[in-house]
XYZ file of C-alpha atoms in Angstrom:
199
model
C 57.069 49.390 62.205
C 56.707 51.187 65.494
C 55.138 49.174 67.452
C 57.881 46.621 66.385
C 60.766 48.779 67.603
C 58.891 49.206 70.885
C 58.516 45.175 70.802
C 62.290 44.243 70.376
C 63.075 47.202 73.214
C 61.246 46.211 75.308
C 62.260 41.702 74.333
C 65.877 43.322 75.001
C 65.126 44.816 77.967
C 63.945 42.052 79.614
C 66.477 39.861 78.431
C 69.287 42.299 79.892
C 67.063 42.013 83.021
C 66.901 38.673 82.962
C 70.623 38.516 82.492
C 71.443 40.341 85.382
C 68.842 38.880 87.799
C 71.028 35.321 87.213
C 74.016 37.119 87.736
C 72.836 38.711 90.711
C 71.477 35.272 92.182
C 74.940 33.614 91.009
C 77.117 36.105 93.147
C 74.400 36.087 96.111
C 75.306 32.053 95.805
C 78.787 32.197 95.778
C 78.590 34.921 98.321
C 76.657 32.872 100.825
C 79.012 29.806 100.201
C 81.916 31.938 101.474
C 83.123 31.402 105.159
C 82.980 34.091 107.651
C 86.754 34.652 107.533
C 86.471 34.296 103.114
C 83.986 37.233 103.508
C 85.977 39.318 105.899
C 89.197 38.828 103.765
C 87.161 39.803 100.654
C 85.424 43.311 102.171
C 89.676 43.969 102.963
C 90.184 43.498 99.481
C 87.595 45.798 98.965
C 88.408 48.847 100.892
C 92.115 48.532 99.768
C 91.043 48.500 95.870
C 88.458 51.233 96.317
C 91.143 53.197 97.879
C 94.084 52.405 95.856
C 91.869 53.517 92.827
C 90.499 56.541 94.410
C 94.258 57.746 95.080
C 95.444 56.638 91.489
C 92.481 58.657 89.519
C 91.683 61.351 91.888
C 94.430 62.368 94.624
C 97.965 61.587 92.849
C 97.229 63.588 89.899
C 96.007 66.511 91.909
C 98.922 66.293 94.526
C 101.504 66.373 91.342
C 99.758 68.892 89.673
C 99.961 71.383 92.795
C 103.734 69.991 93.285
C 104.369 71.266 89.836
C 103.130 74.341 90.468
C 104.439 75.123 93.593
C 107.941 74.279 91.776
C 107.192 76.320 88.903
C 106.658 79.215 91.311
C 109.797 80.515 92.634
C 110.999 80.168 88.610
C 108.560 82.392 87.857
C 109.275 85.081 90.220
C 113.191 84.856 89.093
C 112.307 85.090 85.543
C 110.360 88.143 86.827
C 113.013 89.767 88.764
C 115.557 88.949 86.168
C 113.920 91.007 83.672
C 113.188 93.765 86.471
C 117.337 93.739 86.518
C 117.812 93.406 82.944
C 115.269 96.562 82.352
C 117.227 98.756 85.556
C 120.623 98.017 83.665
C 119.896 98.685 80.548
C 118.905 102.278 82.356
C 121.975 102.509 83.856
C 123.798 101.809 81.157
C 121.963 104.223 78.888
C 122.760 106.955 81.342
C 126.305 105.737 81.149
C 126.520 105.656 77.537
C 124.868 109.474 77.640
C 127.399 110.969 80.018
C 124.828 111.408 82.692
C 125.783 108.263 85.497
C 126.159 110.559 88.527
C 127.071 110.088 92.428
C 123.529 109.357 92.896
C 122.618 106.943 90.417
C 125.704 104.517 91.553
C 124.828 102.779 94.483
C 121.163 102.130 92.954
C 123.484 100.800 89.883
C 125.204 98.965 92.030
C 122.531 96.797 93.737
C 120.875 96.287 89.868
C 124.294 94.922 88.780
C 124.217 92.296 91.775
C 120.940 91.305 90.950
C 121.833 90.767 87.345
C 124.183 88.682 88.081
C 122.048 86.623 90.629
C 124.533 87.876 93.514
C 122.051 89.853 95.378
C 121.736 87.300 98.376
C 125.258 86.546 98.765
C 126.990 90.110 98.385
C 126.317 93.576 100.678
C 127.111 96.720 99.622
C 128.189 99.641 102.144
C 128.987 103.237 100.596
C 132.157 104.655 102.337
C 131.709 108.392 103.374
C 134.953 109.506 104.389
C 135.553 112.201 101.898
C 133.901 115.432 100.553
C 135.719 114.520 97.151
C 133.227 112.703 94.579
C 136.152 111.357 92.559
C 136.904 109.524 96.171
C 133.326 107.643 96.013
C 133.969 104.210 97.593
C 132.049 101.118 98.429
C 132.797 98.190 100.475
C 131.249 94.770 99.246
C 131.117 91.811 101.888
C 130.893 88.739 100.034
C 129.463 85.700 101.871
C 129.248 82.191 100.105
C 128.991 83.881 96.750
C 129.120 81.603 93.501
C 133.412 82.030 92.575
C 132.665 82.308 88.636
C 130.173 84.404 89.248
C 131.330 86.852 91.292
C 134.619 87.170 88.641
C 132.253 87.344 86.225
C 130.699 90.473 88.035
C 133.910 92.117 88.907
C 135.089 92.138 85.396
C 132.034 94.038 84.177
C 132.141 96.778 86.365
C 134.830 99.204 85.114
C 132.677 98.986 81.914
C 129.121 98.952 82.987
C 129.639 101.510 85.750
C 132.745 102.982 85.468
C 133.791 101.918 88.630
C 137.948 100.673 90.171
C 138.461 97.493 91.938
C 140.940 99.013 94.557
C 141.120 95.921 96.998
C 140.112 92.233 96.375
C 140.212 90.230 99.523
C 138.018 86.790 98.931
C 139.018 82.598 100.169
C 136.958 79.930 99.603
C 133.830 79.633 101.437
C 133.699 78.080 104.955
C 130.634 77.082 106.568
C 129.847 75.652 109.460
C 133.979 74.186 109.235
C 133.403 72.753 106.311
C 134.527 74.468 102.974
C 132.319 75.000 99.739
C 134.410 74.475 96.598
C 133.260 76.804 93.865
C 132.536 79.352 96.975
C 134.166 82.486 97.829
C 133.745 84.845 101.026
C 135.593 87.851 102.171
C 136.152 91.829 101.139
C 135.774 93.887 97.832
C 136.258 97.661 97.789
C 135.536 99.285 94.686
C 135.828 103.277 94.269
C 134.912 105.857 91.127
C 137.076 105.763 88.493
C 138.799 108.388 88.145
C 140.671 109.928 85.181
C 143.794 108.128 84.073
C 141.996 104.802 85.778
C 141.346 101.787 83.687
């Protein structure tokens, strides 16, 4: 029974061989009957489907793949930062909500509010110094090309969050480079600690 199996093998074997000798002599035939400009054209056809398939299976996937990532990036290092904010307010507003929010703790309250509210870029923050008075703590917030909604959305929290007046609200729509930005604001905010009696 063995030394059957080894007979068909090696019957099949020579039949595939066979098979692929005639094919071999068949293209080697057609081959030879090709002109000089056929065979040139053909070799072009070639290179180009060689390529074509090399850039298909190999390259374009790879080239997307790092494309994807490289998008995926700067997502990831918002989502990051936006929990870095989320985790500084919540700190804030616990030492709010215990009575201890002091002088101090403001302006670093300040800058975590901003980058809550993805603001951080657009708005600068300048602590006035012109008095010895704490109740008199002021700040003066440029706004440049800021988001409209968003920056509302911002001002509203802040009596709440931080306990803080708007005194002065001086913002336009957004001009740049002569040409204005709809949904944009620039200008002036000054904002000072509340004080009692203020909203």
């Amino acid at each position: 029974m063995n030394r059957y199996s080894y007979t068909s093998n090696t019957s099949q074997a020579s039949a595939w061989r066979q098979q692929i000798d005639t094919l071999s002599q068949q293209i080697r035939s057609w081959w030879n009957t090709r002109s000089r400009q056929e065979r040139k054209l053909l070799r072009l056809c070639s290179i180009v489907i060689v390529v074509a398939l090399v850039w298909v299976l190999g390259l374009q996937p790879a080239l997307k793949s790092i494309e994807q990532s490289r998008a995926q990036l700067p997502v990831l290092h918002a989502d990051a930062a936006q929990v870095q904010a989320y985790i500084l307010e919540a700190q804030a507003l616990q030492r709010r909500h215990t009575g201890k929010i002091n002088a101090a703790d403001l302006t670093p309250a300040l800058h975590t509010s901003l980058q809550r509210a993805g603001l951080q870029e657009a708005l600068t923050i300048n602590e006035i110094h012109d008095s010895g008075d704490i109740s008199m703590q002021q700040w003066e917030i440029t706004v440049f090309n800021a988001s409209a909604a968003r920056t509302m959305a911002w001002l509203a929290e802040l009596p709440y969050l931080l306990r803080l007046h708007i005194s002065t609200v001086e913002l336009e729509r957004a001009n740049i480079q002569g040409r204005d930005r709809p949904g944009h604001v620039s200008g002036h905010i000054l904002v000072q600690r509340a004080v009692k009696g203020q909203p």
